[in-house]
mmCIF file of C-alpha atoms in Angstrom:
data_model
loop_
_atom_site.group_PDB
_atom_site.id
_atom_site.type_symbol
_atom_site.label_atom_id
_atom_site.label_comp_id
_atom_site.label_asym_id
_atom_site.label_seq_id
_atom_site.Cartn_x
_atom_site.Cartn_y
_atom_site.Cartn_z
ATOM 1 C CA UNK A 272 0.000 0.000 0.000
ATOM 2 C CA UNK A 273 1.142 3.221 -0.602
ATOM 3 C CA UNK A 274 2.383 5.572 1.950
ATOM 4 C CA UNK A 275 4.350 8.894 2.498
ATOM 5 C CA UNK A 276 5.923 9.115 6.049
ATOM 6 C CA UNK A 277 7.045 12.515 6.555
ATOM 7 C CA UNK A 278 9.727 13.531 9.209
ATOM 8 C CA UNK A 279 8.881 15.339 12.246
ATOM 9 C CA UNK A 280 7.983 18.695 13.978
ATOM 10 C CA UNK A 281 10.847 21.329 13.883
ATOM 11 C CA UNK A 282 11.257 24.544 15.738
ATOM 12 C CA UNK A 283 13.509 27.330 14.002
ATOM 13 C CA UNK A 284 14.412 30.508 14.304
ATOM 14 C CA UNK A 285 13.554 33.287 11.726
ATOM 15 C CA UNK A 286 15.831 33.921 9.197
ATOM 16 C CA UNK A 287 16.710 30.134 9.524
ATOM 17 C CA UNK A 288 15.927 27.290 6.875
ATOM 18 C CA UNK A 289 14.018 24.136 7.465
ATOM 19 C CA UNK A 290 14.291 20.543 5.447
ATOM 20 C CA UNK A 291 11.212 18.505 5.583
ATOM 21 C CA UNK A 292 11.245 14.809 4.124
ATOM 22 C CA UNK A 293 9.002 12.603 2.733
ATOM 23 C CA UNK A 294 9.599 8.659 2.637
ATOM 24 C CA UNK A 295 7.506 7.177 -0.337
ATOM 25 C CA UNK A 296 7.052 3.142 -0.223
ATOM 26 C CA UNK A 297 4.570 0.797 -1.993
ATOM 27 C CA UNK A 298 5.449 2.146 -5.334
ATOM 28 C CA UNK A 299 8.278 3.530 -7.923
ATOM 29 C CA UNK A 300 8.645 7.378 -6.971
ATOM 30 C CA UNK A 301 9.886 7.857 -10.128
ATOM 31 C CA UNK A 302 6.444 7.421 -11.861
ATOM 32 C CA UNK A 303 4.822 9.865 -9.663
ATOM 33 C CA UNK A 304 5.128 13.634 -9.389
ATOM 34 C CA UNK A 305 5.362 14.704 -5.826
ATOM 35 C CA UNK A 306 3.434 18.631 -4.686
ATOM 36 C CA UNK A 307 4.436 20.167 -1.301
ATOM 37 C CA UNK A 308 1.525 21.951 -0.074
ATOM 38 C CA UNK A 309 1.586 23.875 2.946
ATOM 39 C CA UNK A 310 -1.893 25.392 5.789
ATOM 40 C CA UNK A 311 -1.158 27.590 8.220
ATOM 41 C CA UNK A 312 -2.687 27.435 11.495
ATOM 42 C CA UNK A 313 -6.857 27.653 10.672
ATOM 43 C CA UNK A 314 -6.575 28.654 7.129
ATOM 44 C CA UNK A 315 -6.707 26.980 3.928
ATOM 45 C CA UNK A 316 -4.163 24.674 1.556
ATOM 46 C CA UNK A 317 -1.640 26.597 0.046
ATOM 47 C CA UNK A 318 0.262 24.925 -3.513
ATOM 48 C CA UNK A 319 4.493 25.496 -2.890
ATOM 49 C CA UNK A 320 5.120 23.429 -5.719
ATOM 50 C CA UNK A 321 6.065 20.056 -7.864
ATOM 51 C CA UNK A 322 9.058 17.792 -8.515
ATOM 52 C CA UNK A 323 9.536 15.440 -11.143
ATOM 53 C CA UNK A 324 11.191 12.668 -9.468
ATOM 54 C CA UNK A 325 12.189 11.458 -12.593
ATOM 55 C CA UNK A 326 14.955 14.012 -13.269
ATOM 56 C CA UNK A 327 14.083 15.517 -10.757
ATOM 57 C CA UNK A 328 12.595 18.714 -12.535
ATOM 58 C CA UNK A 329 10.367 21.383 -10.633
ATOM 59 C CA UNK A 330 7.909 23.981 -10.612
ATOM 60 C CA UNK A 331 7.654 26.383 -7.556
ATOM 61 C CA UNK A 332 4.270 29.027 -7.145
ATOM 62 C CA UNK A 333 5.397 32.237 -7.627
ATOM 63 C CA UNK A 334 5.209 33.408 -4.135
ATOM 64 C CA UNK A 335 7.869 30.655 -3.041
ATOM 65 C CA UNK A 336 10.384 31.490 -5.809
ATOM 66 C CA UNK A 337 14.081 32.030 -4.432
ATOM 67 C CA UNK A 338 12.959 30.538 -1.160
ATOM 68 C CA UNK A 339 12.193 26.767 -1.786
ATOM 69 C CA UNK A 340 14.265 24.204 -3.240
ATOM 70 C CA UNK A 341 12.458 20.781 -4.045
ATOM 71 C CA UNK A 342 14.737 17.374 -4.173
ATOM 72 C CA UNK A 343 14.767 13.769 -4.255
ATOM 73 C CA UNK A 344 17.011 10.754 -3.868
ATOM 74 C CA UNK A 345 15.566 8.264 -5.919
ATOM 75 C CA UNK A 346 17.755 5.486 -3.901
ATOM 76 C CA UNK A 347 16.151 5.724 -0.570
ATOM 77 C CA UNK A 348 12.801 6.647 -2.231
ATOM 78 C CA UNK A 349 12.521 9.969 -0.128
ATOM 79 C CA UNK A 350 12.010 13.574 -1.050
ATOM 80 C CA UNK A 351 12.737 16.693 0.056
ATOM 81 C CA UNK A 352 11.503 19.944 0.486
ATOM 82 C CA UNK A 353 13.754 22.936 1.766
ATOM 83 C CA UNK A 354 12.577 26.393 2.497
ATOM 84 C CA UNK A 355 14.539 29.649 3.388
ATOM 85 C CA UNK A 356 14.812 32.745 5.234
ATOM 86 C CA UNK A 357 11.708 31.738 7.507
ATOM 87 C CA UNK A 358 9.511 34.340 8.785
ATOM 88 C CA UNK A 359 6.931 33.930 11.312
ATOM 89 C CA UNK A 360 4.171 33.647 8.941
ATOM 90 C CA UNK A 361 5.608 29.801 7.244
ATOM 91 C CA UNK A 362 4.582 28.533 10.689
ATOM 92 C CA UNK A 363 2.605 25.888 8.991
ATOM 93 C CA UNK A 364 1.575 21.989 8.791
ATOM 94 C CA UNK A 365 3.706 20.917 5.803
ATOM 95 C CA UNK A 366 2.427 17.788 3.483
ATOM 96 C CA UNK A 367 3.988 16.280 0.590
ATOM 97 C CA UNK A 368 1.132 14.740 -1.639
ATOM 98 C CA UNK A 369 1.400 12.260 -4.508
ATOM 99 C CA UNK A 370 0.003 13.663 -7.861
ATOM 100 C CA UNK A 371 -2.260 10.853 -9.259
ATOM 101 C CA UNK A 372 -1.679 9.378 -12.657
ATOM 102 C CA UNK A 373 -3.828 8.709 -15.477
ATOM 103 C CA UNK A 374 -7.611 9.945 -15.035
ATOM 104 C CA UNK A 375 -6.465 11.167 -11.861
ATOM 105 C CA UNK A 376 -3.756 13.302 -12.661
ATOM 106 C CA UNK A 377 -5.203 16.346 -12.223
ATOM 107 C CA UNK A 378 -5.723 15.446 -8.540
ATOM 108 C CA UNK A 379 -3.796 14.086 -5.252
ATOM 109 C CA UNK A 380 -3.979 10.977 -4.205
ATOM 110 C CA UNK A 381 -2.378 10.290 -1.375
ATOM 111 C CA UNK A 382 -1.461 12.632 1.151
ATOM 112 C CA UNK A 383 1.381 12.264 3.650
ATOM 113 C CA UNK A 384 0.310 12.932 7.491
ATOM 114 C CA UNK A 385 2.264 16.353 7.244
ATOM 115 C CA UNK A 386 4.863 18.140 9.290
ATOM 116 C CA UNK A 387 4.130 21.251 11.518
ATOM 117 C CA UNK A 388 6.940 23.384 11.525
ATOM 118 C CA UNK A 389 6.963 26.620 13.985
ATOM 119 C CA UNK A 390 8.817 30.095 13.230
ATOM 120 C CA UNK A 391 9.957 31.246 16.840
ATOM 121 C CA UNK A 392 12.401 33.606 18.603
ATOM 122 C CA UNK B 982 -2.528 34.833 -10.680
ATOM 123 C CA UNK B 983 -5.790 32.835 -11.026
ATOM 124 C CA UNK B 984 -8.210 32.411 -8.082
ATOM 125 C CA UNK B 985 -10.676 29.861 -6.919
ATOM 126 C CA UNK B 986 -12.717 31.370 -4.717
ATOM 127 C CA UNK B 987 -15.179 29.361 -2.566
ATOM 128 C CA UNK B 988 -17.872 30.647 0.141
ATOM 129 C CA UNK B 989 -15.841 30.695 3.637
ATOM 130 C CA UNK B 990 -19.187 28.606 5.693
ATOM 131 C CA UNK B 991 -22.401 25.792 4.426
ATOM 132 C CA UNK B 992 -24.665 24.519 6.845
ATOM 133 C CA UNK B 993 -26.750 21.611 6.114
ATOM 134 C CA UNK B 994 -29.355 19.271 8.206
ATOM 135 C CA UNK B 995 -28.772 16.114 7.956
ATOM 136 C CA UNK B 996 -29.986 14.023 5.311
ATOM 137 C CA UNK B 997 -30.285 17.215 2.990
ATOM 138 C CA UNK B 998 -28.438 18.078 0.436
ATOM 139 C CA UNK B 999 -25.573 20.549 0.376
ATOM 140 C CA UNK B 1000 -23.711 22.351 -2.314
ATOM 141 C CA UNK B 1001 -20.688 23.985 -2.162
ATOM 142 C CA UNK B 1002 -19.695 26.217 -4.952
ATOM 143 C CA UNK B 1003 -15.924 27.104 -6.474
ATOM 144 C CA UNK B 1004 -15.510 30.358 -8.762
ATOM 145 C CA UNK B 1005 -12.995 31.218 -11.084
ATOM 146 C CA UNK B 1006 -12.611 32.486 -14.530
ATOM 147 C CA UNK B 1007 -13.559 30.085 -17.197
ATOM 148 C CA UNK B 1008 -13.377 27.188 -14.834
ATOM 149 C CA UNK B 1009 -15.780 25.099 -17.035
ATOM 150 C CA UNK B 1010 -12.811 24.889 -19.090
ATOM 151 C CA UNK B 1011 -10.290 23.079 -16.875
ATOM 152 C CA UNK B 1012 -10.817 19.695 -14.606
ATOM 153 C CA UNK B 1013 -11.923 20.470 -11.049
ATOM 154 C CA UNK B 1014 -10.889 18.575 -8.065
ATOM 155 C CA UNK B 1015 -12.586 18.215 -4.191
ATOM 156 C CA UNK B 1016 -10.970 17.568 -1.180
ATOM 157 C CA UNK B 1017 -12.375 16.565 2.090
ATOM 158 C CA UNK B 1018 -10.456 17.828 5.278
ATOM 159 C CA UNK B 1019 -11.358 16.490 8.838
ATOM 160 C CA UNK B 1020 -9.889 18.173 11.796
ATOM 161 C CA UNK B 1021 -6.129 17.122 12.461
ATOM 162 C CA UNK B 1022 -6.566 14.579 9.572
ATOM 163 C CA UNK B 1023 -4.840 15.156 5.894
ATOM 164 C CA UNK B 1024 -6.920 15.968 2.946
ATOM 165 C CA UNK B 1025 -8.603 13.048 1.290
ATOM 166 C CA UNK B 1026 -9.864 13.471 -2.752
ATOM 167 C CA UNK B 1027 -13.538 13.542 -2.797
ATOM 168 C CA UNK B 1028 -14.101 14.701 -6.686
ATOM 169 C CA UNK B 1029 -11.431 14.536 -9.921
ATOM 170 C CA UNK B 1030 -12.254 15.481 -13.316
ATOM 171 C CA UNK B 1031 -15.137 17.307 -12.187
ATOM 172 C CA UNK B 1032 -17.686 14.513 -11.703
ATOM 173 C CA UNK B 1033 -15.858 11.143 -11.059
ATOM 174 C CA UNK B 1034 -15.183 9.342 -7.730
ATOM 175 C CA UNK B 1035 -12.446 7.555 -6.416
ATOM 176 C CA UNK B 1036 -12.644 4.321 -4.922
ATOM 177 C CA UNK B 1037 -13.955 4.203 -1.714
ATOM 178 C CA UNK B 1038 -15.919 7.605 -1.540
ATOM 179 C CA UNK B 1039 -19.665 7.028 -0.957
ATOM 180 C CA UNK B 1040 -21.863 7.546 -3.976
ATOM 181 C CA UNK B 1041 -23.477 10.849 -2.277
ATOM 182 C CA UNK B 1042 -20.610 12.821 -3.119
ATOM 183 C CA UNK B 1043 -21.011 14.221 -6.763
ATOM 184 C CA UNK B 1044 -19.391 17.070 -8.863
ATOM 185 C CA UNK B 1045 -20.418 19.519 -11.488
ATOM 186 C CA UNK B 1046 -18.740 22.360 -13.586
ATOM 187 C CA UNK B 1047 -19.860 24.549 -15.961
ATOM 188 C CA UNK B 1048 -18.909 28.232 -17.097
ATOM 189 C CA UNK B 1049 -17.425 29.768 -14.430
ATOM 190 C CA UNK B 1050 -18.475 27.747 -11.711
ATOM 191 C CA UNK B 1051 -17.622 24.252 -10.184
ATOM 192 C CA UNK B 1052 -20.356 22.621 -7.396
ATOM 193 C CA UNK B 1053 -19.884 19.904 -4.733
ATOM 194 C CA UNK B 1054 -23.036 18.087 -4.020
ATOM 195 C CA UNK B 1055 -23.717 15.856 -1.233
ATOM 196 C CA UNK B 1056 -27.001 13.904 -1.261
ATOM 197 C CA UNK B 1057 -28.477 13.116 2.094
ATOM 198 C CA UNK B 1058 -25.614 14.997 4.232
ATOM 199 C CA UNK B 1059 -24.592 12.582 7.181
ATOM 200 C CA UNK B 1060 -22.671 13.740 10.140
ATOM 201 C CA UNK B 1061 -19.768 12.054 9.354
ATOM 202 C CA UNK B 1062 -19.508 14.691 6.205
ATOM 203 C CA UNK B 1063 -18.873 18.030 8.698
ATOM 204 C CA UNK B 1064 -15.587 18.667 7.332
ATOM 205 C CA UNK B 1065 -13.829 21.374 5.295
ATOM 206 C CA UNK B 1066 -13.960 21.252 1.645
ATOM 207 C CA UNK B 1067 -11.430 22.406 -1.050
ATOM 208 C CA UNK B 1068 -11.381 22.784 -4.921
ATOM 209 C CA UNK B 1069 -8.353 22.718 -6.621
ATOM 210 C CA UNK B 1070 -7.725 22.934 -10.396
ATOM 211 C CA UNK B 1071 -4.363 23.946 -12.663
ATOM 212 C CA UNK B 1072 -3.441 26.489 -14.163
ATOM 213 C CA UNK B 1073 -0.178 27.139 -16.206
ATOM 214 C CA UNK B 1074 1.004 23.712 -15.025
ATOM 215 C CA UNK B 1075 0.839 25.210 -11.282
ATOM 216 C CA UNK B 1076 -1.993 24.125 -9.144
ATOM 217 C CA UNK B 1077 -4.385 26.184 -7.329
ATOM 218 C CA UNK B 1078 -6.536 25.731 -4.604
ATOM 219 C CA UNK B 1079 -9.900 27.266 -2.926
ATOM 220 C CA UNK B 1080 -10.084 29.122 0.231
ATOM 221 C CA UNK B 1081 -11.945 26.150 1.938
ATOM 222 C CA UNK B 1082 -15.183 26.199 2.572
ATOM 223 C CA UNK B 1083 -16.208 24.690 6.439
ATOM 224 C CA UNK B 1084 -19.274 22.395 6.096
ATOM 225 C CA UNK B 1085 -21.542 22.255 9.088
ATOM 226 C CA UNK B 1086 -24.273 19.527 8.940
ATOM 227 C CA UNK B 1087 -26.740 20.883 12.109
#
């Protein structure tokens, strides 16, 4: 069965940068595009980005540009998602999320159980 | 940038129906997909493609889009469906989503 463990809760400092993983098993991650979305405390889903793991090609939203580096290492089946320069306001439950293929790529699939990461000084 | 924009609250009683709509310019022309959000829980796809159902979601969830407007039905509400609800669609291969819209079923 498919699953995406992610790692777990970090604290950091502002101006810091924080590296969130996500361990894929129960299929190839190379046939799969991986999004990171991100919700902040009460609000609503928020689209960082995509990664090809297949070359490992990627799209960042606009707002994330400069700030967020997306990865992969195809060996251990995990991916990575790096953001920089924190500010208070990326406090925020982080989830990497399996683009479906097929007649479901234009959705998620699976979801991993996301990562809270807090911006504090 | 494009915007889905959905209304922020739905109430419902049970076994009604509810709709929840999703705006955005020309949106009849692009696939629309629903998520389902339970407190502390991850999303979990409701709706792809507009109208079609994944395995395992009850037949009372249904989708529609047309013009500018996408709609999430659900046919005889149940408790179990208080949740919050998100469209999400693509544009210039990034994806967007909805503001969420927080069904109550009362």
């Amino acid at each position: 069965q498919v699953q995406l463990v992610q790692s777990g809760a970090e604290v950091k400092k502002p101006g810091a940068s924080v590296k969130v993983s996500c361990k894929a098993s129960g299929y190839t991650i190379t046939r799969y595009f991986m999004h990171w979305v991100r919700q902040a405390p009460g609000q609503g889903l928020e689209w960082m980005g995509i990664i090809n793991p297949n070359g490992g090609s990627t799209t960042y939203a606009q707002k994330f540009q400069g700030r967020v580096t997306m990865t992969r290492d195809t060996s251990t089946s995990t991916l990575y998602m790096e953001l920089s320069s924190l500010r208070f306001e990326d406090t925020a439950v982080y989830y990497c999320a399996r683009k479906g293929f097929g007649e479901l790529s234009e959705g998620i699939d699976y979801w991993g159980q996301g990562t809270l990461v807090t911006v504090s000084s | 940038s494009y915007e889905l924009t959905q209304p922020p609250s739905v109430s419902v009683s049970p076994g009604q129906t509810a709709k929840i709509s999703c705006s955005g310019d020309k949106l009849g022309d692009k696939y629309v997909c629903w998520y389902q959000q339970k407190p502390g829980q991850s999303p979990v796809l409701v709706i792809h493609q507009d109208i079609k159902r994944p395995s395992g979601i009850p037949e009372r969830f249904s989708g529609s889009n047309s013009g500018d407007t996408a709609t999430l039905t659900i046919s005889g509400t149940q408790a179990m469906d208080e949740a919050d609800y998100y469209c999400q669609a693509w544009d210039s291969s990034t994806a967007v989503f909805g503001g969420g819209t927080k069904l109550t079923v009362l």
